[in-house]
PDB file of C-alpha atoms and ligand atoms in Angstrom:
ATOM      1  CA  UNK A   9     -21.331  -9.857   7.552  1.00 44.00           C
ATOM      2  CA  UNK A  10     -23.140 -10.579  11.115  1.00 48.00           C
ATOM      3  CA  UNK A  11     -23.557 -13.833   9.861  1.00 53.00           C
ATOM      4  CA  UNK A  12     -20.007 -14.158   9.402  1.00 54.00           C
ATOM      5  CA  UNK A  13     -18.927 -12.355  12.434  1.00 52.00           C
ATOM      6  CA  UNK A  14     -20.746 -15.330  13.955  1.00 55.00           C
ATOM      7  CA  UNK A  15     -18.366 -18.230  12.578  1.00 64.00           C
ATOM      8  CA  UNK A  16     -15.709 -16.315  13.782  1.00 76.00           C
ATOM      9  CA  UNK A  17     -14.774 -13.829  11.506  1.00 92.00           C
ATOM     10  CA  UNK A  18     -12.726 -10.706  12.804  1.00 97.00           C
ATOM     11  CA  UNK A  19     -13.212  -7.023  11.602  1.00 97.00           C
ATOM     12  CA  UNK A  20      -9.995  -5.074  10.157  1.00 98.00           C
ATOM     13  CA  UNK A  21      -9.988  -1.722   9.101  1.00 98.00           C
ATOM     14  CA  UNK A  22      -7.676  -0.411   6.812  1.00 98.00           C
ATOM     15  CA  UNK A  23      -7.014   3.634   5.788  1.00 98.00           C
ATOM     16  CA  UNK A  24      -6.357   3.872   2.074  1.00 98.00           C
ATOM     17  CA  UNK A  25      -7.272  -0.142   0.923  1.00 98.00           C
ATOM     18  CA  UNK A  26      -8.255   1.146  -2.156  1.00 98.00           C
ATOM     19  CA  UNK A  27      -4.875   0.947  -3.769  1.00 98.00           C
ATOM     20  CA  UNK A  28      -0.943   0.129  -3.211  1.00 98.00           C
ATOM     21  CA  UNK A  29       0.283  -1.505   0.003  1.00 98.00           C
ATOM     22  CA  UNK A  30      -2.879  -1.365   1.466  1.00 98.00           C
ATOM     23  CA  UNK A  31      -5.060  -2.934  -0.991  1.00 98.00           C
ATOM     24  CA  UNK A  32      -2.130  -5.650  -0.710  1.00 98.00           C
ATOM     25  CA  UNK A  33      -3.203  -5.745   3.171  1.00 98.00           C
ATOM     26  CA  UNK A  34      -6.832  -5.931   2.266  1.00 98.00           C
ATOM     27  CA  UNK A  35      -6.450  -8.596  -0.304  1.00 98.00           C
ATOM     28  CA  UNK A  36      -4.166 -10.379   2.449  1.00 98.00           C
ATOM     29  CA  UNK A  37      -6.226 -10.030   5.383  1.00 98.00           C
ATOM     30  CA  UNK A  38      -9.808 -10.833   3.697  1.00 98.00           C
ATOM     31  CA  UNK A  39      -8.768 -14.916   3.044  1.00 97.00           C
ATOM     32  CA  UNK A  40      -9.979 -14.993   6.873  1.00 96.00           C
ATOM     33  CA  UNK A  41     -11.477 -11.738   8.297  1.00 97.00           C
ATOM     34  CA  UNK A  42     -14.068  -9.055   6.968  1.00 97.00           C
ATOM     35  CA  UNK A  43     -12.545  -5.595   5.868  1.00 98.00           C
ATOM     36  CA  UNK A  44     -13.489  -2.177   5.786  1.00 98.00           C
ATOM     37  CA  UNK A  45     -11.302  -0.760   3.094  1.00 98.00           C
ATOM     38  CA  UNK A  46     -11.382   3.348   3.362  1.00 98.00           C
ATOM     39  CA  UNK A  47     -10.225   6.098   0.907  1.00 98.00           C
ATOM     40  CA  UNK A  48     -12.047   9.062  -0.887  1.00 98.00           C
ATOM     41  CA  UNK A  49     -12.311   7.904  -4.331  1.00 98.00           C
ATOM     42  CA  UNK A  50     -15.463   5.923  -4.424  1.00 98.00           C
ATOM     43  CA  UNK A  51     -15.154   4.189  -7.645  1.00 98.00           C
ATOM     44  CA  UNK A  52     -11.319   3.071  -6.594  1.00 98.00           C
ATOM     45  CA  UNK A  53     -12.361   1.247  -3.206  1.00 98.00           C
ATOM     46  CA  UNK A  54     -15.553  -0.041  -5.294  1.00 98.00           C
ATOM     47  CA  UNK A  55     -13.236  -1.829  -7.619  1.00 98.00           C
ATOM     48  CA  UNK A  56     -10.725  -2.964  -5.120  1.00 98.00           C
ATOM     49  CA  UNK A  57     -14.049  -4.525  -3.422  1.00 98.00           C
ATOM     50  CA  UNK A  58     -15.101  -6.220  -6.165  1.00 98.00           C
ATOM     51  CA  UNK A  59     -12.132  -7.544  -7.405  1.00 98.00           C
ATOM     52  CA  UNK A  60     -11.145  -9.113  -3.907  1.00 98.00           C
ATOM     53  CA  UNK A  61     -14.895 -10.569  -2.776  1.00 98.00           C
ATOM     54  CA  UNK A  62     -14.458 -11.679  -6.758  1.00 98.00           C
ATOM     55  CA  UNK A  63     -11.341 -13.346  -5.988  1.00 98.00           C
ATOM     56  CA  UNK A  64     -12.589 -15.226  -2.394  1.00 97.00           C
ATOM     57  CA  UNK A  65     -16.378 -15.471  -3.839  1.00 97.00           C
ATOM     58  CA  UNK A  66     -18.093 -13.594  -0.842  1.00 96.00           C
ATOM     59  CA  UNK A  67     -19.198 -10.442   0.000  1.00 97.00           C
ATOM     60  CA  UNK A  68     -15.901  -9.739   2.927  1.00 97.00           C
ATOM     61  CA  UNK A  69     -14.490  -6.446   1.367  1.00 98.00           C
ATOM     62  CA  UNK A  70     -16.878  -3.610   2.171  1.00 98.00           C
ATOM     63  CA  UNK A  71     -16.057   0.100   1.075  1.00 98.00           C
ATOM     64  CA  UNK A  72     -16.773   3.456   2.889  1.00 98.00           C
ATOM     65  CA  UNK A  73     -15.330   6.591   1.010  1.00 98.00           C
ATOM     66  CA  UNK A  74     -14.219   9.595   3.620  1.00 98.00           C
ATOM     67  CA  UNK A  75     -11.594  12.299   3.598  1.00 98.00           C
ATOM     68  CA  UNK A  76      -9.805  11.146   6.912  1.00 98.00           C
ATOM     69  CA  UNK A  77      -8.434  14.869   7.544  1.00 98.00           C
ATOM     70  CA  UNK A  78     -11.910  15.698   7.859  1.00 98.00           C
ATOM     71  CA  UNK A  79     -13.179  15.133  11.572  1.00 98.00           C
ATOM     72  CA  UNK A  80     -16.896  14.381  10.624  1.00 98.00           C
ATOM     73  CA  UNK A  81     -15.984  12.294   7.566  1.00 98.00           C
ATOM     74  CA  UNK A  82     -13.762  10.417  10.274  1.00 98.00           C
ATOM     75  CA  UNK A  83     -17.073   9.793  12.545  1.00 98.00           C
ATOM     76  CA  UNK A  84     -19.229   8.697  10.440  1.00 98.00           C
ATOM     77  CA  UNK A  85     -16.064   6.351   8.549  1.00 98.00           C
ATOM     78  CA  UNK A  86     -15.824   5.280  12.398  1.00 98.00           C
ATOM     79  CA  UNK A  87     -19.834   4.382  12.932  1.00 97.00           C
ATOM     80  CA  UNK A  88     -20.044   3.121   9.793  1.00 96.00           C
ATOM     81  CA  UNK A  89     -16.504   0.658   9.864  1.00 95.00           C
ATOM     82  CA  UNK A  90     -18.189  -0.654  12.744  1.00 92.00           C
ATOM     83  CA  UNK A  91     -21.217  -1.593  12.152  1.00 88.00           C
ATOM     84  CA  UNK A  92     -21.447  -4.742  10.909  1.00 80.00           C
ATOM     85  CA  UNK A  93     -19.229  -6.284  13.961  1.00 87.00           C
ATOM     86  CA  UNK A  94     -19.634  -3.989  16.632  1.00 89.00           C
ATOM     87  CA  UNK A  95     -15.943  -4.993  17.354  1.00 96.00           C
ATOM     88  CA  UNK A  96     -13.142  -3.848  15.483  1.00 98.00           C
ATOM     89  CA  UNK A  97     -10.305  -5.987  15.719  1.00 98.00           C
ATOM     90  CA  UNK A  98      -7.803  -5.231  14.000  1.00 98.00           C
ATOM     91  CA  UNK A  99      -7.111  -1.334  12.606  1.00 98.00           C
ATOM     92  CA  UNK A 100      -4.075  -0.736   9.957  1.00 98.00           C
ATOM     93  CA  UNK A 101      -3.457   3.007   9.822  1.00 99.00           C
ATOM     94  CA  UNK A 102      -1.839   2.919   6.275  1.00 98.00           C
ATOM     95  CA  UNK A 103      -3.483   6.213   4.017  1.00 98.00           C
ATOM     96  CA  UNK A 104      -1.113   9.259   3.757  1.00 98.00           C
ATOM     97  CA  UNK A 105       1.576   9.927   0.928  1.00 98.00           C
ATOM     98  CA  UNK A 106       3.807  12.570   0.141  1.00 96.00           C
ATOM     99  CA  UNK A 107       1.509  15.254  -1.012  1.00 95.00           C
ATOM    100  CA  UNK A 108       3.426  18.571  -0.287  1.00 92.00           C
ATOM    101  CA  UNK A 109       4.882  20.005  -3.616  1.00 85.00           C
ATOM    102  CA  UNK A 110       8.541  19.408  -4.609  1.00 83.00           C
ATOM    103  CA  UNK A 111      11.033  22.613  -3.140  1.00 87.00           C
ATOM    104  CA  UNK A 112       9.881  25.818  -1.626  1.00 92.00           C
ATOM    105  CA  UNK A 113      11.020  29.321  -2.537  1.00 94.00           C
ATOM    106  CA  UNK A 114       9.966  30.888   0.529  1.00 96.00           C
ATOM    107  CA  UNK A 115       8.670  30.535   4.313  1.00 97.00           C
ATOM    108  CA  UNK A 116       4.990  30.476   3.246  1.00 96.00           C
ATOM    109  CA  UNK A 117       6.109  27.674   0.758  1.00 95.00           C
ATOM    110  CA  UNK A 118       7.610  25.771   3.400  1.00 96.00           C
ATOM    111  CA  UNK A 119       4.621  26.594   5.607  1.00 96.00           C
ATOM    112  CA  UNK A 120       2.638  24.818   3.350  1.00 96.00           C
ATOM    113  CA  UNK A 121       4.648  21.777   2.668  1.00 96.00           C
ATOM    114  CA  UNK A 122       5.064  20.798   6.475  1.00 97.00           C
ATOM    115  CA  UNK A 123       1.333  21.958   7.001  1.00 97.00           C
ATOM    116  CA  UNK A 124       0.484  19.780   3.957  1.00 97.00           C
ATOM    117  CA  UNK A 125       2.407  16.603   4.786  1.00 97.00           C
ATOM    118  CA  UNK A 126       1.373  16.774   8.654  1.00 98.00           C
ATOM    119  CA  UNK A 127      -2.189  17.088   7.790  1.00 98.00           C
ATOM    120  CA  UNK A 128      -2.109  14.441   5.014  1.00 98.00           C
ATOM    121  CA  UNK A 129      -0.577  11.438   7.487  1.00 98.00           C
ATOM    122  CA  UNK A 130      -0.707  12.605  10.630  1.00 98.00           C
ATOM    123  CA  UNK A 131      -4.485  13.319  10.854  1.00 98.00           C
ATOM    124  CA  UNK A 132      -5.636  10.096   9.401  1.00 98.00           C
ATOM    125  CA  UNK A 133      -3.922   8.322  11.596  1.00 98.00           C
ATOM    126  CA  UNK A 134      -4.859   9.846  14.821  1.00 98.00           C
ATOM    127  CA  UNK A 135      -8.044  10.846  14.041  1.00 98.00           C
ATOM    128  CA  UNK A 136      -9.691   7.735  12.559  1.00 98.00           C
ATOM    129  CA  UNK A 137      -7.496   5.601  15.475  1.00 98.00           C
ATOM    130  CA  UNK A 138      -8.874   7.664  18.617  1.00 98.00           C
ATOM    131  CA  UNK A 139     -12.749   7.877  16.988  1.00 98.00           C
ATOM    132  CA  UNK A 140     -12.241   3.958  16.728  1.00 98.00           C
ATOM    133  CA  UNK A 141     -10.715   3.425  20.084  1.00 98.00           C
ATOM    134  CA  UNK A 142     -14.477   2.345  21.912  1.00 97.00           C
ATOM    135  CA  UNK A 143     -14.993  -0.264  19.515  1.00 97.00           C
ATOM    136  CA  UNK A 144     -11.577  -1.988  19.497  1.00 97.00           C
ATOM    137  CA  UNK A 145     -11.066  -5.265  21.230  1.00 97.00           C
ATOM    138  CA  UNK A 146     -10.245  -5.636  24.301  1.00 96.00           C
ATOM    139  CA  UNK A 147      -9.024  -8.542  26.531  1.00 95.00           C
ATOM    140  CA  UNK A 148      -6.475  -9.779  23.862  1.00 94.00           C
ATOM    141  CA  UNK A 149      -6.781  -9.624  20.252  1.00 95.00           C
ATOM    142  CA  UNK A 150      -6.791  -5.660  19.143  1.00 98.00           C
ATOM    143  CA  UNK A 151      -4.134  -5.151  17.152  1.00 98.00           C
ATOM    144  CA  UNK A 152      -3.720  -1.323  15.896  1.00 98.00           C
ATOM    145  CA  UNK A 153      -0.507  -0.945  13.151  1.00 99.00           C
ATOM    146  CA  UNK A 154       0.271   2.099  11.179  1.00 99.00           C
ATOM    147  CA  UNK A 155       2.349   2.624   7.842  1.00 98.00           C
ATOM    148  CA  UNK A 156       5.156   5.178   8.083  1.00 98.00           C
ATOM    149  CA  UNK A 157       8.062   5.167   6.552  1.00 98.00           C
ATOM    150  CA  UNK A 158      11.995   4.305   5.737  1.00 97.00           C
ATOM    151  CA  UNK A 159      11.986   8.611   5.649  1.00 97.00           C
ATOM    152  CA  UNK A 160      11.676   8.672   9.077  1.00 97.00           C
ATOM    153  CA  UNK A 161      14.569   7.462   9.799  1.00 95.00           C
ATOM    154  CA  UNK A 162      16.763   9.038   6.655  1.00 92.00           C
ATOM    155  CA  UNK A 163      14.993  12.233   5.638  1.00 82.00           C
ATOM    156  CA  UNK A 164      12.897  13.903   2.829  1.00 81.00           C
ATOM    157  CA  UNK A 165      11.962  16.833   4.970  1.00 93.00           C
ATOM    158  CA  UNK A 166       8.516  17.639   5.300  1.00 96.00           C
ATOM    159  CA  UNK A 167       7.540  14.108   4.249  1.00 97.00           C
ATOM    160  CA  UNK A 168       9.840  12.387   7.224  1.00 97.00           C
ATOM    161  CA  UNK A 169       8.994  14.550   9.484  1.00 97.00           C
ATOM    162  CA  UNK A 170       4.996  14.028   9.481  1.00 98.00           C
ATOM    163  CA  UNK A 171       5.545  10.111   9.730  1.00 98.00           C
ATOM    164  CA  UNK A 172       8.557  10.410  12.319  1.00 98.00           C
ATOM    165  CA  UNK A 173       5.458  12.120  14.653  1.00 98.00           C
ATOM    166  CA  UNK A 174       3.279   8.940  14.506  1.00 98.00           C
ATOM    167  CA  UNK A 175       6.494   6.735  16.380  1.00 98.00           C
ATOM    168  CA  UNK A 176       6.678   8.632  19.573  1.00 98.00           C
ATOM    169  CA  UNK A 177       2.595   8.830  18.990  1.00 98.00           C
ATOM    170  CA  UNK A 178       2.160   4.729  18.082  1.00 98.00           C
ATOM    171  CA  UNK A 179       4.856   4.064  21.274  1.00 98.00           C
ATOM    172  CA  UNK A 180       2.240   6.255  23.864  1.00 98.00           C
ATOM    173  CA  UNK A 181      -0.881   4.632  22.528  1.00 98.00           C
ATOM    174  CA  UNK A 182       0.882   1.491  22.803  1.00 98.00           C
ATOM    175  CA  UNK A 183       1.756   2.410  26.128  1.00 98.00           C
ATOM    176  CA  UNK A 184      -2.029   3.095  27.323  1.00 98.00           C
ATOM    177  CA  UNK A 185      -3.538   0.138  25.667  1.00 98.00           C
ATOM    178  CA  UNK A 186      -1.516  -2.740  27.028  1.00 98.00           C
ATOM    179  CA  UNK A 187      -3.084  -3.495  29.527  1.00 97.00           C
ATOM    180  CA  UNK A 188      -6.394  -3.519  27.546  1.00 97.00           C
ATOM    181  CA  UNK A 189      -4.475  -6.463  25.456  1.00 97.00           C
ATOM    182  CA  UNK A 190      -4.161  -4.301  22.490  1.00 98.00           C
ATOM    183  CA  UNK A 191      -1.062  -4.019  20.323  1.00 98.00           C
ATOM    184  CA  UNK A 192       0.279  -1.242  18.822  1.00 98.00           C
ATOM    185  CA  UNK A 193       3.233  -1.252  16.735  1.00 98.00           C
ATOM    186  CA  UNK A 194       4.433   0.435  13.167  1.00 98.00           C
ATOM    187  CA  UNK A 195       5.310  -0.740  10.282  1.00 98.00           C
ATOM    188  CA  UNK A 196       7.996   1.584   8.327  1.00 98.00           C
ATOM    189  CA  UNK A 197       8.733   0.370   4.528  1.00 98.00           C
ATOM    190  CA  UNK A 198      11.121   1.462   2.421  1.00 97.00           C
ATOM    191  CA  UNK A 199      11.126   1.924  -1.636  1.00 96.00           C
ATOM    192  CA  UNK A 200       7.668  -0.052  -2.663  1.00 97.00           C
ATOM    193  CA  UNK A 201       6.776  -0.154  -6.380  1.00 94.00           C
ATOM    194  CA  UNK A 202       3.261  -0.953  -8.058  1.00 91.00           C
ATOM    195  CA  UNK A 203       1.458   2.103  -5.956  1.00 93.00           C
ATOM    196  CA  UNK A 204      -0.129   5.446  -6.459  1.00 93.00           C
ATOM    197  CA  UNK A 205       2.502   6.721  -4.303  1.00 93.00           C
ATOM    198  CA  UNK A 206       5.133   8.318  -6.667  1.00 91.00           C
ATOM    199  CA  UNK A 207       2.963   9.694  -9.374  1.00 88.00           C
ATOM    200  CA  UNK A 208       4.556  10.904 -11.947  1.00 86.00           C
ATOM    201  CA  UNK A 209       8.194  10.636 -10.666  1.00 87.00           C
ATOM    202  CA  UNK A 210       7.346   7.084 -11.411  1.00 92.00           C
ATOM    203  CA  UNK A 211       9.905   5.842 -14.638  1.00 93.00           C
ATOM    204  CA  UNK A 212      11.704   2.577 -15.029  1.00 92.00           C
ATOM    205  CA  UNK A 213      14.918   4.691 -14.135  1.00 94.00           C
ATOM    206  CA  UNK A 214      13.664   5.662 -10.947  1.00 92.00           C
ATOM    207  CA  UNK A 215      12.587   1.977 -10.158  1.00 94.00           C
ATOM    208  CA  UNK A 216      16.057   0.492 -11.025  1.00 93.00           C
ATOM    209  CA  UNK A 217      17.705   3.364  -9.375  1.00 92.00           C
ATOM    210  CA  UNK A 218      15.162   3.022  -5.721  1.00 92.00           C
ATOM    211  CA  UNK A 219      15.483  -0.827  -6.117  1.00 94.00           C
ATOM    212  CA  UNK A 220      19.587  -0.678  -6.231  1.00 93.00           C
ATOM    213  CA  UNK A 221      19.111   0.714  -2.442  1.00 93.00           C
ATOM    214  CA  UNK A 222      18.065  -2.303  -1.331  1.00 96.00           C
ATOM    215  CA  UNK A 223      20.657  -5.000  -0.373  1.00 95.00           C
ATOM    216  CA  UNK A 224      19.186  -7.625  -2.251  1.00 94.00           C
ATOM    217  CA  UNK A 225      18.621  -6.841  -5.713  1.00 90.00           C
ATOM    218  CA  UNK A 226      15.255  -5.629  -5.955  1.00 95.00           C
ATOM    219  CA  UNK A 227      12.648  -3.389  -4.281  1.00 96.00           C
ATOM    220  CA  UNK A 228       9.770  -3.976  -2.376  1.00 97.00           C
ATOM    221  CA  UNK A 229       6.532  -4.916  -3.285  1.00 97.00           C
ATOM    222  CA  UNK A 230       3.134  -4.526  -1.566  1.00 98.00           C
ATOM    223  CA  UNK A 231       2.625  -7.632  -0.915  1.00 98.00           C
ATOM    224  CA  UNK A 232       5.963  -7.812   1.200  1.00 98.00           C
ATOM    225  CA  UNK A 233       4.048  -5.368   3.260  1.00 98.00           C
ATOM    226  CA  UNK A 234       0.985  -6.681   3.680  1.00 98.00           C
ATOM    227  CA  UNK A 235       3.227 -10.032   5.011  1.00 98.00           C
ATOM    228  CA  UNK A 236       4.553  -8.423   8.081  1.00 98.00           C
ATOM    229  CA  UNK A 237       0.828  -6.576   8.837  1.00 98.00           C
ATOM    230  CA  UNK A 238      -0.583 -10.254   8.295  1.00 98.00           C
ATOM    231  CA  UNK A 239       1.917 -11.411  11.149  1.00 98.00           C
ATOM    232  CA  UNK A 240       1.181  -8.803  13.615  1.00 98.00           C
ATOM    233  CA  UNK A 241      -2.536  -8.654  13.234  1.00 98.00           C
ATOM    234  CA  UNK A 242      -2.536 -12.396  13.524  1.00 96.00           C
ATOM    235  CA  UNK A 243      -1.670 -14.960  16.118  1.00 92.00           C
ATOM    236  CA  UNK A 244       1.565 -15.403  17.228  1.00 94.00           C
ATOM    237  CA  UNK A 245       2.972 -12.043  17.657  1.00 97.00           C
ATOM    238  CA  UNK A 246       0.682 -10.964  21.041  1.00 96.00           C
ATOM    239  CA  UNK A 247       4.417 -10.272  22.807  1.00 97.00           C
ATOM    240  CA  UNK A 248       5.411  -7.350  19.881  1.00 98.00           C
ATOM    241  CA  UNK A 249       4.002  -3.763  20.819  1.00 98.00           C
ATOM    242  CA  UNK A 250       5.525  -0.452  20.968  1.00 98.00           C
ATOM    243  CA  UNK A 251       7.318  -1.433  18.093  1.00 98.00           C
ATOM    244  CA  UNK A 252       8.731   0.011  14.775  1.00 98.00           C
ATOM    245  CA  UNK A 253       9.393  -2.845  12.108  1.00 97.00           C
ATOM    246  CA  UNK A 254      11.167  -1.456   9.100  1.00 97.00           C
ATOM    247  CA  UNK A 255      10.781  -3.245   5.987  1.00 97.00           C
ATOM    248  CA  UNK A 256      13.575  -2.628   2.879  1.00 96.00           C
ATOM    249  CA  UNK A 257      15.138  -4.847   1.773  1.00 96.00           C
ATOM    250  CA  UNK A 258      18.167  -3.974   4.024  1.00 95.00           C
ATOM    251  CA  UNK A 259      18.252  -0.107   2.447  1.00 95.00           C
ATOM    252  CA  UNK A 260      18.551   0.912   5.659  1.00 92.00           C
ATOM    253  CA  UNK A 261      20.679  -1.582   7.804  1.00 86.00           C
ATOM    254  CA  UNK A 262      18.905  -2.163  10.890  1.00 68.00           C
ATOM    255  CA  UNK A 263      18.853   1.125  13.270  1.00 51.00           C
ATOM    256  CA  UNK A 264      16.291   3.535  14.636  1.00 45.00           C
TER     257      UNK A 264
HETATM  258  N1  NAP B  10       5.180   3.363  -1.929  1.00 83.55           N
HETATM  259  C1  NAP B  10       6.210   3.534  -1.127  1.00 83.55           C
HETATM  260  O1  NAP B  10       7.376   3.425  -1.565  1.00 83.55           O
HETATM  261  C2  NAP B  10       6.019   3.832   0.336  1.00 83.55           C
HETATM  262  C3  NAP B  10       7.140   3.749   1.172  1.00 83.55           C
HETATM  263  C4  NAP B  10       6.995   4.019   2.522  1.00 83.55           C
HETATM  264  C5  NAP B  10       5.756   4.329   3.049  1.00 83.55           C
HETATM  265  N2  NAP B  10       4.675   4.414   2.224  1.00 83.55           N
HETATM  266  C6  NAP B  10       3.381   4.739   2.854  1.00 83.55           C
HETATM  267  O2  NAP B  10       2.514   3.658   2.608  1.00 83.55           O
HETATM  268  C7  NAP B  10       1.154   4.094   2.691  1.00 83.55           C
HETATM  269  C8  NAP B  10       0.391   3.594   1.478  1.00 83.55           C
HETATM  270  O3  NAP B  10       0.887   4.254   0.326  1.00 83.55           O
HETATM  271  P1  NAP B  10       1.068   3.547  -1.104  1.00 83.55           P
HETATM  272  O4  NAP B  10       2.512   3.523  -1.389  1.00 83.55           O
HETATM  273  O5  NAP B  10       0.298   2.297  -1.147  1.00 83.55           O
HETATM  274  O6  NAP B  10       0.465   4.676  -2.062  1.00 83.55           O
HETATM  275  P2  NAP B  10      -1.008   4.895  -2.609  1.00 83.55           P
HETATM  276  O7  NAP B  10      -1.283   3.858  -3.630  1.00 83.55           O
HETATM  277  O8  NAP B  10      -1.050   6.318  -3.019  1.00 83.55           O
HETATM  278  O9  NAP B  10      -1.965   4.645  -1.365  1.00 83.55           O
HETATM  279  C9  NAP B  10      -2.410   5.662  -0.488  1.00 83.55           C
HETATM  280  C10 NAP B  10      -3.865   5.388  -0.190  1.00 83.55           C
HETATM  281  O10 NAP B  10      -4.322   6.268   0.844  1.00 83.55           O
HETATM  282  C11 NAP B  10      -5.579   6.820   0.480  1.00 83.55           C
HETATM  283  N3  NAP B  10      -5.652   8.131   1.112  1.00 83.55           N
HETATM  284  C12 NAP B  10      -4.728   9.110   1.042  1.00 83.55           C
HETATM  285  N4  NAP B  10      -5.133  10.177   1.737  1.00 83.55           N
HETATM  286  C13 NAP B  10      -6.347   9.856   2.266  1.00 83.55           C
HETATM  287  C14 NAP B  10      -7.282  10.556   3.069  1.00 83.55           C
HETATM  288  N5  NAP B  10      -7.071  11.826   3.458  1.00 83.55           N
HETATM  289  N6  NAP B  10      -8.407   9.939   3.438  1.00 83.55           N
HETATM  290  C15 NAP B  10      -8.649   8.658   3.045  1.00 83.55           C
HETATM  291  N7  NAP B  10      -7.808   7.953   2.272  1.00 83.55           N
HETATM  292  C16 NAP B  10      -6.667   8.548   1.882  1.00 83.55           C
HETATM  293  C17 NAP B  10      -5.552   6.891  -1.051  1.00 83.55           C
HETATM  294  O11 NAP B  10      -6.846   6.791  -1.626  1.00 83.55           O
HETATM  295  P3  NAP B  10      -7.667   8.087  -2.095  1.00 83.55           P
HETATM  296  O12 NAP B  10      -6.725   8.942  -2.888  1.00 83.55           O
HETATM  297  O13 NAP B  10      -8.788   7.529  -2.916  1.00 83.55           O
HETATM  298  O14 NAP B  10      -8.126   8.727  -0.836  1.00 83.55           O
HETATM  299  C18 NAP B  10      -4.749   5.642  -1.403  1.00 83.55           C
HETATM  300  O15 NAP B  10      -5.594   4.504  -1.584  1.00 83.55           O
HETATM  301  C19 NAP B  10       1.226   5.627   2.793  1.00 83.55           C
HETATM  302  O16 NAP B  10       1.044   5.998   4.138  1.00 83.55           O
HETATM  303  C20 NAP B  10       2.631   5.946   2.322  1.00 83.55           C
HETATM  304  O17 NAP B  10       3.098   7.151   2.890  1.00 83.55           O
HETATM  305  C21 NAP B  10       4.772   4.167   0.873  1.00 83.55           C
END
């Protein structure tokens, strides 16, 4: 990698690249920069390595496994992301999910399932952003984007609520780093098939019935993801921060 850091190469970081929208950002991003793809299944980010550097014929995908609610994991994920560059340019805050389980039948139930979903999107986000914040770049360039979601805006309780906190949090950070030429925006999809993400709620019936909420005709995909993190970690969008980009095919018509 320092050799390719050397003809130019820039350093992106991406939560959860092991699978879903953001191996679709990995796969995106690594025709022209090195990636750090992160996630706690080893053999998952091993094979989402190899079948990208397969697909470009170099070595650009590199995996580090880590629990990002874990503060130390998040460290040495941090010292370790780095390396290579010594620079990171480019961080997409995209693992979380909807972890908490369906209904609660009392308040240590609901405890849980706010605790749960907090702790599974919030944390990543702002711990593996602020342990990476010394090695971002500054002086124009640093890009940092984060994945929420279309139930931020529209509900699914616990769920919404966790990746509603990260707006007001994305708009301060963006705030503070401005003036350090860093971007920081969000990037809020809506119903996105072909990932880990529903489980086993997953059924053709549920995809035709989550794709019919979009306005035109289908749902999204990962790759329509990864095409609006492309644009604002590349060139050309240095004027968007503080921003939240929702992406859904029109499900939700342009408000929040
Ligand atoms: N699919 C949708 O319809 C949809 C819609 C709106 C927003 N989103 C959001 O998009 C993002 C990506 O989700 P996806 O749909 O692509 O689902 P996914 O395939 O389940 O991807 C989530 C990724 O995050 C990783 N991850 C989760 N918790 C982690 C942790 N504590 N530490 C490190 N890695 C962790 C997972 O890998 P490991 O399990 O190996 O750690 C996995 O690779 C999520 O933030 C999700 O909330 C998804």
């Amino acid at each position: 990698m320092t050799a390719a850091y050397e003809m130019g190469r820039r350093l992106v970081v991406i939560s959860g690249g092991g699978t879903g929208i953001g191996y679709a950002i990995a796969d995106a991003l690594a025709d022209d920069d090195d990636v750090v793809i992160i996630g706690r299944r080893s053999q998952v980010l091993t094979a989402a390595a190899e079948a990208i550097n397969e697909r470009i014929g170099e070595p650009r995908v590199r995996p580090v496994v880590a629990d990002l609610t874990d503060p130390k994991a998040v460290e040495y994920a941090a010292a370790e992301a780095a390396t290579a560059h010594g620079v990171v340019d480019v961080l997409v805050n995209n693992a979380g999910g909807n972890f908490a389980p369906h209904g609660a039948d009392d308040l240590t139930q609901l405890s849980e399932q706010y605790v749960t979903n907090y702790r599974s999107n919030v944390l990543p986000t702002v711990l593996l952003t602020h342990a990476l914040l010394p090695h971002l770049r500054r002086g124009g360039g640093g890009r940092i984007i984060t994945i929420t979601s279309i139930a931020a805006f529209r509900g699914n309780a616990s769920y919404g609520a966790a990746k509603a906190a990260l707006h007001p949090w994305s708009a301060e950070l963006a705030t503070q780093l401005g003036p350090d030429g860093i971007t920081v925006n969000v990037v809020a999809p809506g119903y996105i098939g072909d990932t880990e993400f529903y489980r086993e709620r997953m059924t053709p019936e549920f995809h035709q019935a989550r794709s019919r909420q979009s306005l035109i005709g289908r749902g999204g995909t990962p790759t329509d993801v990864a095409g609006v993190v492309r644009y604002l970690a590349g060139h050309g969008s240095e004027f968007v921060t503080g921003q939240v980009i929702q992406i859904n095919g029109g499900a939700l018509l342009g408000r929040g």
